[in-house]
RNA sequence: GUGAUUGUAGCUCAGCUGGUUAGAGCACUGGAUUGUGGUUCCGGGGGUCGUGGGUUCGAGUCCCAUCAUUCACCCCA
């Protein structure tokens, strides 16, 4: 027996039925992006590892797929290199490219490389797959599509507001009820400063990010385990537990953070964004969530995360502001902000909640049965006319068994089958069969086109 | 990287405390019906039971190893 074929862990094939639904998501997202004035770009699947490494935190580096060098790379190694037992270090000798991990870092690289061609602020969108060497599980894949929108070269907080508008517009169109959590890395930095652990922002935020998942005690235990001083943890408690509506939260936070310059700036930014949002007619709910941290290292200002309300799924969209990303590549003082929509998770949510509209799933609308050479010649002209009128039409390629042709139409869920034999040709009519009701009648091509196009 | 779970037909699975020739549904295919599908009826093909070893008179079933899957943790879209 032939070897059973398979595909790598965490990757998937997409059947036509699935692709139609996926394209519905991509089309919707792309349409909204364009509506807000964003322009498309693409970047390679592979980047130089030097571009990717160190941008996503320790965990991110571990999850990068590395591409083996071509050629006899082993022969080029010296004895010391060959003797390396540390796999990560050894990898740097035999691999200098990696599959991209997200779209933001390649975008920053793109901006730096093309800075002379770009007019700032640059609003771009990018819909491409990314790869992560994670253990797959529900809603987590090793190859998945991100749909990024970013504005780079503008500090204005209006950009953050626009991103929330885009989030609202997209999920409104897709019919997903969402909740947008907003926070600010500067607030988190301020909190870390106030409690006397300014260098531990990441550990602190990652721990409190788990609050609603594992509870307060477990969070405190994790903080202690990470080496955060006890009095610092104690100071953190009132902040973590800060509840209530925004109007109450902000004054309290201002009091807590008053001695932290960065914290106060974060608060001001967040308040400005929310003053804008308050006046807008948004369907999505949005909140200030101090426990929102986001693991990616490069965020410096506002951070966002979107969750679907009615589904058990991780975040379906996330992002934030990054001030220094282009600086790493040699173009300082260019701040960017953007969010990324996780198409695969959005698909899973929509599938679970059965949100794909029937109208988005139209394939072939009418199929012409094939009775032989002369009939096919005649039908070929007819399908051409239908196609010119924008109707999805096909002619069955093989003449012969009607059963086979009808089952084909049936399995493709084609609603109408046109039967044109000798008598129809003589009358210049076609027999149109409705596959749902089983009814059939004779009509002219002109009438047919009219009916399909209204 | 950690902890569980499951591997039997193309797919979803059944197969009892080990016992003759390993089953079902779906899918595919042929016919009933050579200008009519989806429903019905009859027939057909398709399996090294994930892989390797062990226990046994005998292993799909028990044991060990290994690979793969799914789920959770870490982290994330």
XYZ file of C-alpha atoms (C1' of nucleotides) in Angstrom:
531
model
C 0.000 0.000 0.000
C 1.118 3.519 -0.698
C 2.300 5.581 2.208
C -0.579 7.310 3.934
C -0.207 11.003 3.210
C -0.471 13.577 5.936
C 0.268 17.225 6.604
C 2.375 18.759 9.357
C 0.916 19.187 12.796
C -1.180 22.302 13.225
C -1.674 22.866 9.494
C -4.851 22.277 7.525
C -6.231 21.768 4.057
C -9.214 23.928 3.197
C -12.015 22.367 1.169
C -14.118 24.449 -1.249
C -16.955 24.737 1.288
C -14.546 26.026 3.889
C -12.741 28.346 1.478
C -16.000 29.986 0.476
C -16.632 30.789 4.108
C -13.056 31.871 4.727
C -13.170 34.170 1.733
C -16.333 35.705 3.091
C -14.361 36.665 6.199
C -11.366 37.937 4.239
C -13.579 39.891 1.846
C -15.480 41.521 4.691
C -12.310 42.490 6.518
C -10.601 43.754 3.369
C -13.631 45.801 2.423
C -13.684 47.573 5.783
C -9.935 48.176 5.692
C -10.288 49.829 2.306
C -13.243 51.825 3.513
C -11.030 53.447 6.129
C -8.325 54.339 3.646
C -5.778 51.567 4.207
C -3.601 50.223 1.399
C -2.461 46.652 0.879
C 1.080 45.327 1.042
C 2.604 41.885 1.251
C 5.913 40.712 2.636
C 7.735 37.387 2.149
C 6.855 34.239 4.052
C 10.466 34.166 5.209
C 12.416 36.895 6.936
C 16.012 36.963 8.040
C 16.162 35.575 11.541
C 17.966 38.727 12.636
C 14.791 40.638 11.758
C 12.587 38.361 13.823
C 14.657 37.349 16.820
C 14.237 39.268 20.045
C 11.039 41.059 19.029
C 8.487 38.782 20.606
C 9.992 37.919 23.961
C 11.677 34.728 25.030
C 8.648 32.614 24.291
C 8.339 34.104 20.827
C 11.926 33.280 19.945
C 11.286 29.694 20.929
C 8.212 29.497 18.705
C 9.921 30.773 15.567
C 10.120 28.274 12.721
C 13.665 28.319 11.462
C 14.588 27.507 7.896
C 17.676 25.408 7.345
C 20.393 26.963 5.225
C 20.791 25.546 1.749
C 23.828 23.643 0.595
C 26.582 21.910 2.484
C 26.288 24.134 5.516
C 27.856 21.608 7.870
C 31.153 21.707 6.027
C 31.422 25.412 6.647
C 31.287 25.049 10.413
C 34.439 25.085 12.486
C 35.103 22.444 15.134
C 33.873 24.618 18.003
C 30.605 25.242 16.247
C 30.144 21.562 15.446
C 30.697 20.688 19.091
C 27.915 22.989 20.273
C 25.427 21.108 22.401
C 22.986 23.995 22.910
C 20.377 23.458 20.219
C 19.386 27.120 20.037
C 22.950 28.226 19.622
C 23.638 25.543 17.060
C 20.578 26.695 15.125
C 22.173 30.093 14.634
C 25.023 28.414 12.735
C 22.878 26.458 10.305
C 19.847 28.731 9.914
C 19.614 32.373 9.030
C 16.007 32.587 7.836
C 12.726 32.039 9.618
C 9.009 31.929 8.790
C 7.333 35.110 9.868
C 5.715 35.033 13.279
C 3.417 38.004 12.820
C 2.851 40.812 10.334
C 3.833 43.753 12.501
C 7.575 43.199 12.696
C 7.948 42.525 8.950
C 5.870 45.657 8.412
C 8.231 47.731 10.537
C 11.118 46.310 8.526
C 9.263 47.183 5.322
C 8.678 50.752 6.459
C 12.339 51.271 7.270
C 13.461 49.776 3.986
C 10.980 51.771 1.916
C 10.936 54.946 3.987
C 11.768 57.131 1.007
C 8.791 55.907 -1.006
C 6.304 56.156 1.829
C 4.190 59.189 2.661
C 3.485 59.316 6.368
C 1.234 58.645 8.089
C 1.178 55.337 6.240
C -2.012 53.336 6.573
C -1.553 49.776 5.424
C -3.351 46.490 5.641
C -1.876 43.062 5.149
C -3.589 39.687 5.030
C -1.164 36.783 5.070
C -0.363 33.564 6.877
C 2.061 33.471 9.782
C 3.690 30.490 11.482
C 4.317 29.597 15.079
C 5.901 26.383 16.352
C 3.350 26.130 19.132
C 1.616 22.992 20.338
C -1.673 23.096 18.495
C -4.975 22.966 20.352
C -8.450 24.420 20.043
C -8.278 27.682 18.116
C -4.524 27.427 17.856
C -2.714 26.475 14.702
C 0.875 26.438 13.536
C -0.080 28.141 10.304
C -2.790 30.747 10.457
C -3.872 33.966 8.802
C -3.591 37.373 10.325
C -5.333 40.427 8.950
C -3.386 43.462 10.105
C -4.242 47.153 9.913
C -1.666 49.639 11.075
C -1.018 53.348 10.922
C 2.613 54.254 11.164
C 4.134 57.713 11.436
C 1.444 59.335 13.512
C 1.277 59.754 17.282
C -2.328 60.883 17.240
C -4.659 58.988 19.500
C -7.305 59.356 16.853
C -5.617 56.377 15.208
C -6.396 54.234 18.226
C -9.974 55.421 18.029
C -10.145 54.569 14.342
C -8.941 51.045 15.066
C -11.784 50.551 17.504
C -14.154 51.822 14.829
C -12.744 49.288 12.395
C -13.086 46.506 14.935
C -16.680 47.550 15.501
C -17.440 47.733 11.777
C -15.943 44.340 10.978
C -17.575 42.384 13.755
C -20.844 44.162 13.155
C -20.753 42.996 9.539
C -19.776 39.474 10.517
C -22.484 39.356 13.166
C -20.181 38.548 16.059
C -20.932 40.066 19.461
C -17.658 41.292 20.859
C -16.036 42.928 23.808
C -13.003 45.167 23.326
C -10.609 45.377 26.227
C -8.381 48.403 26.278
C -5.361 49.050 28.431
C -2.089 50.924 28.172
C 1.424 49.683 28.670
C 2.329 53.033 30.227
C -0.257 52.490 32.933
C 1.196 49.070 33.580
C 4.690 50.534 33.635
C 3.453 53.146 36.091
C 2.003 50.480 38.333
C 5.276 48.560 38.267
C 7.090 51.747 39.135
C 4.789 52.616 42.021
C 5.111 49.235 43.660
C 8.891 49.433 43.376
C 9.475 46.814 40.675
C 9.916 48.930 37.549
C 11.922 46.281 35.708
C 9.387 43.548 36.162
C 6.499 44.912 34.135
C 6.314 41.864 31.896
C 6.245 39.318 34.700
C 3.772 41.387 36.637
C 1.426 41.966 33.744
C 1.528 38.393 32.531
C 0.594 37.270 36.015
C -2.290 39.688 36.512
C -3.478 38.938 32.987
C -4.580 35.577 34.375
C -6.732 37.063 37.107
C -10.134 36.050 35.790
C -8.790 32.662 34.785
C -6.959 31.443 37.870
C -8.072 33.854 40.607
C -6.336 36.329 42.879
C -4.504 33.871 45.095
C -2.923 32.013 42.216
C -1.881 35.306 40.652
C -0.195 36.368 43.882
C 1.490 32.985 44.131
C 2.835 33.358 40.619
C 4.086 36.854 41.370
C 5.907 35.599 44.437
C 7.363 32.736 42.439
C 8.704 35.193 39.892
C 10.560 36.915 42.697
C 8.377 39.968 43.186
C 8.829 41.336 46.698
C 6.019 40.740 49.130
C 5.414 44.385 49.929
C 5.217 45.079 46.215
C 2.585 42.372 45.820
C 0.677 43.873 48.730
C 0.779 47.300 47.111
C -0.512 45.780 43.920
C -3.670 44.347 45.474
C -5.869 47.477 45.479
C -4.890 48.136 41.875
C -5.683 44.659 40.617
C -8.967 44.669 42.424
C -9.974 48.106 41.201
C -13.497 47.699 39.975
C -16.456 49.795 39.129
C -17.345 52.013 36.227
C -14.860 54.116 34.326
C -15.828 57.352 36.011
C -14.815 55.870 39.351
C -11.781 54.005 38.083
C -9.980 56.965 36.587
C -9.878 59.227 39.684
C -8.689 56.314 41.786
C -5.986 55.470 39.275
C -4.861 59.069 39.093
C -4.433 59.040 42.817
C -2.513 55.781 42.788
C -0.273 56.753 39.888
C 0.261 60.415 40.708
C 3.952 59.931 41.450
C 4.607 58.027 38.242
C 5.089 60.251 35.246
C 4.761 57.427 32.751
C 1.714 56.060 34.502
C 0.014 59.448 34.364
C 0.763 59.753 30.672
C -0.776 56.352 30.063
C -3.853 57.398 31.958
C -4.187 60.610 29.983
C -3.871 58.741 26.696
C -6.478 56.238 27.724
C -8.863 58.916 28.892
C -8.506 60.788 25.626
C -9.234 57.665 23.595
C -12.263 56.930 25.705
C -13.590 60.455 25.441
C -13.704 59.942 21.708
C -15.221 56.485 21.959
C -17.940 57.657 24.321
C -19.416 59.880 21.639
C -19.475 57.174 18.985
C -22.294 54.827 18.167
C -20.480 51.550 18.712
C -22.130 48.178 18.846
C -19.224 46.479 20.541
C -18.736 46.908 24.267
C -15.436 48.380 25.323
C -13.833 48.609 28.730
C -10.659 49.595 30.459
C -9.149 46.346 31.637
C -6.093 46.780 33.825
C -5.414 43.069 33.739
C -4.915 43.101 29.977
C -1.188 42.742 29.372
C -0.425 41.126 25.995
C 2.801 39.238 25.761
C 4.445 40.825 22.769
C 7.400 42.883 23.855
C 7.132 45.720 21.411
C 3.969 47.413 22.684
C 4.549 50.735 24.423
C 1.178 52.490 24.587
C -2.449 51.504 24.114
C -3.146 47.794 23.883
C -6.291 46.088 22.637
C -7.820 42.707 22.757
C -11.142 41.541 21.360
C -13.106 38.545 22.562
C -16.212 36.983 21.128
C -18.975 37.091 23.689
C -20.807 33.893 22.861
C -17.897 31.580 22.191
C -15.263 29.805 24.191
C -12.246 31.074 22.304
C -9.106 33.048 22.986
C -8.851 36.556 21.624
C -9.925 36.928 18.006
C -8.233 40.269 17.524
C -5.468 42.083 19.321
C -2.945 44.859 18.942
C -1.511 48.051 20.271
C 0.890 50.917 19.851
C 4.593 50.422 19.333
C 6.969 53.375 19.493
C 10.333 51.771 18.919
C 9.859 49.011 16.403
C 11.260 50.875 13.415
C 13.982 52.281 15.647
C 15.423 48.776 15.975
C 15.880 48.786 12.212
C 17.405 52.241 12.134
C 14.456 54.598 11.791
C 13.731 56.132 15.195
C 10.833 58.332 16.243
C 8.263 56.673 14.035
C 5.406 55.432 16.143
C 2.848 52.975 14.882
C -0.370 51.453 16.083
C -2.347 48.563 14.715
C -4.488 45.542 15.361
C -4.537 42.057 13.947
C -7.650 40.020 13.208
C -7.224 36.273 13.604
C -9.114 34.947 10.598
C -8.936 31.316 11.676
C -10.344 31.963 15.112
C -13.022 34.211 13.652
C -13.882 31.313 11.343
C -14.112 28.897 14.270
C -16.345 31.277 16.202
C -18.629 31.900 13.230
C -18.844 28.218 12.457
C -19.693 27.392 16.043
C -22.383 30.057 16.165
C -23.571 29.330 12.626
C -23.146 32.928 11.506
C -22.288 32.430 7.843
C -25.071 33.829 5.691
C -26.565 31.639 2.994
C -26.032 34.387 0.447
C -22.272 34.243 0.897
C -22.185 30.630 -0.167
C -23.421 30.772 -3.738
C -21.318 28.701 -6.097
C -22.546 27.615 -9.497
C -26.065 28.893 -10.013
C -26.958 26.866 -13.062
C -25.498 23.813 -14.760
C -26.156 22.767 -18.329
C -26.396 19.043 -18.845
C -24.393 17.629 -21.726
C -26.239 15.507 -24.296
C -23.573 15.308 -26.940
C -21.470 17.319 -29.349
C -24.189 19.323 -31.110
C -26.050 20.042 -27.889
C -22.815 21.051 -26.171
C -22.019 23.488 -28.978
C -25.408 25.071 -28.465
C -25.130 25.137 -24.671
C -21.652 26.618 -24.759
C -23.136 29.727 -26.349
C -25.867 29.824 -23.734
C -23.519 29.551 -20.756
C -21.360 32.249 -22.268
C -24.330 34.586 -22.383
C -25.238 33.768 -18.800
C -21.696 34.388 -17.657
C -21.644 37.718 -19.432
C -24.737 38.594 -17.422
C -22.812 37.762 -14.247
C -24.467 34.420 -13.579
C -22.229 31.596 -12.374
C -22.847 28.895 -14.957
C -21.153 25.718 -16.093
C -21.572 23.093 -18.767
C -20.975 19.483 -17.771
C -17.918 18.327 -19.706
C -18.836 14.716 -20.446
C -21.899 13.677 -22.349
C -23.670 10.534 -21.393
C -25.301 9.251 -18.267
C -27.814 11.754 -17.003
C -27.734 10.169 -13.551
C -24.086 11.054 -13.202
C -24.678 14.615 -14.378
C -27.632 15.155 -12.068
C -25.781 13.753 -9.053
C -22.908 16.072 -9.839
C -25.256 19.057 -9.776
C -26.835 17.739 -6.621
C -23.599 17.280 -4.727
C -22.425 20.732 -5.789
C -25.731 22.121 -4.527
C -26.425 23.731 -7.882
C -29.981 24.935 -7.711
C -30.856 24.826 -11.402
C -30.045 22.384 -14.157
C -30.679 23.265 -17.785
C -31.550 20.377 -20.076
C -31.150 21.088 -23.750
C -31.709 18.205 -26.138
C -32.803 18.098 -29.708
C -36.408 19.192 -29.125
C -35.310 22.188 -27.002
C -32.799 23.192 -29.656
C -35.522 23.140 -32.288
C -37.789 25.278 -30.145
C -34.904 27.524 -29.092
C -35.869 27.018 -25.486
C -34.249 25.318 -22.552
C -35.777 23.011 -20.004
C -35.000 24.471 -16.605
C -35.167 22.113 -13.676
C -35.339 23.393 -10.124
C -33.313 20.876 -8.125
C -34.978 21.748 -4.847
C -38.592 21.379 -5.883
C -38.046 19.054 -8.815
C -40.236 21.283 -11.028
C -39.217 21.851 -14.581
C -40.395 24.157 -17.316
C -39.313 25.461 -20.670
C -38.151 29.051 -20.981
C -36.015 31.152 -23.295
C -32.488 32.272 -22.493
C -33.650 35.878 -22.275
C -36.234 35.038 -19.655
C -33.708 32.949 -17.792
C -31.222 35.796 -17.598
C -33.932 38.168 -16.493
C -34.987 35.850 -13.701
C -31.489 35.394 -12.380
C -30.595 39.062 -12.496
C -34.068 40.336 -11.462
C 8.879 22.293 27.424
C 4.825 19.938 31.211
C 0.275 16.848 32.044
C -3.569 13.890 30.077
C -6.236 11.541 25.810
C -7.022 8.681 21.579
C -4.906 5.583 17.286
C -9.549 -0.299 13.760
C -11.953 0.974 5.789
C -11.383 7.461 2.377
C -14.543 9.648 6.936
C -17.244 8.750 11.877
C -17.005 4.808 15.004
C -18.503 -0.506 17.244
C -15.646 -4.808 18.476
C -17.541 -7.730 26.063
C -13.277 -10.671 31.300
C -7.939 -12.511 25.003
C -11.006 -17.423 21.211
C -12.454 -19.451 14.270
C -12.905 -15.744 8.252
C -12.578 -7.939 12.059
C -18.090 -5.190 11.600
C -21.718 -0.866 10.890
C -23.084 3.909 8.995
C -21.493 7.549 5.591
C -18.664 8.132 1.070
C -17.339 5.664 -3.624
C -19.049 2.355 -7.514
C -22.611 -0.978 -10.609
C -27.762 -2.193 -11.286
C -33.420 -1.612 -10.604
C -34.228 3.550 -14.020
C -29.377 4.174 -21.411
C -33.507 12.575 -21.021
C -33.742 13.370 -14.546
C -30.450 14.013 -8.924
C -31.676 14.163 -3.738
C -35.678 9.269 -1.189
C -36.032 3.489 -1.726
C -34.231 -1.574 -2.955
C -30.233 -5.114 -4.537
C -24.929 -5.933 -5.562
C -19.425 -4.540 -5.444
C -14.499 -2.815 -4.274
C -11.763 -1.250 -0.240
C -8.226 -3.197 6.387
C -0.087 -5.206 7.298
C -6.345 -3.172 13.500
C -0.428 3.495 13.940
C 4.642 1.061 14.209
C 8.205 -2.289 16.715
C 8.902 -5.769 20.442
C 6.946 -8.946 24.500
C 3.299 -12.325 27.297
C 0.162 -16.528 25.427
C -1.701 -22.659 22.439
C -4.019 -18.084 20.532
C -3.536 -10.632 20.686
C -7.650 -5.566 17.412
C -8.156 -6.804 22.862
C -2.968 -7.569 27.958
C 2.368 -5.385 28.884
C 6.624 -2.237 27.216
C 8.644 1.094 23.802
C 7.992 4.390 19.818
C 5.421 7.564 16.471
C 1.086 10.288 15.557
C -3.671 12.720 17.229
C -6.654 15.681 20.254
C -7.229 18.523 24.786
C -5.232 21.423 28.825
C -0.899 24.251 30.898
C 2.942 27.860 29.333
C 2.157 31.499 25.700
C -0.860 33.497 21.970
C -4.530 35.251 16.616
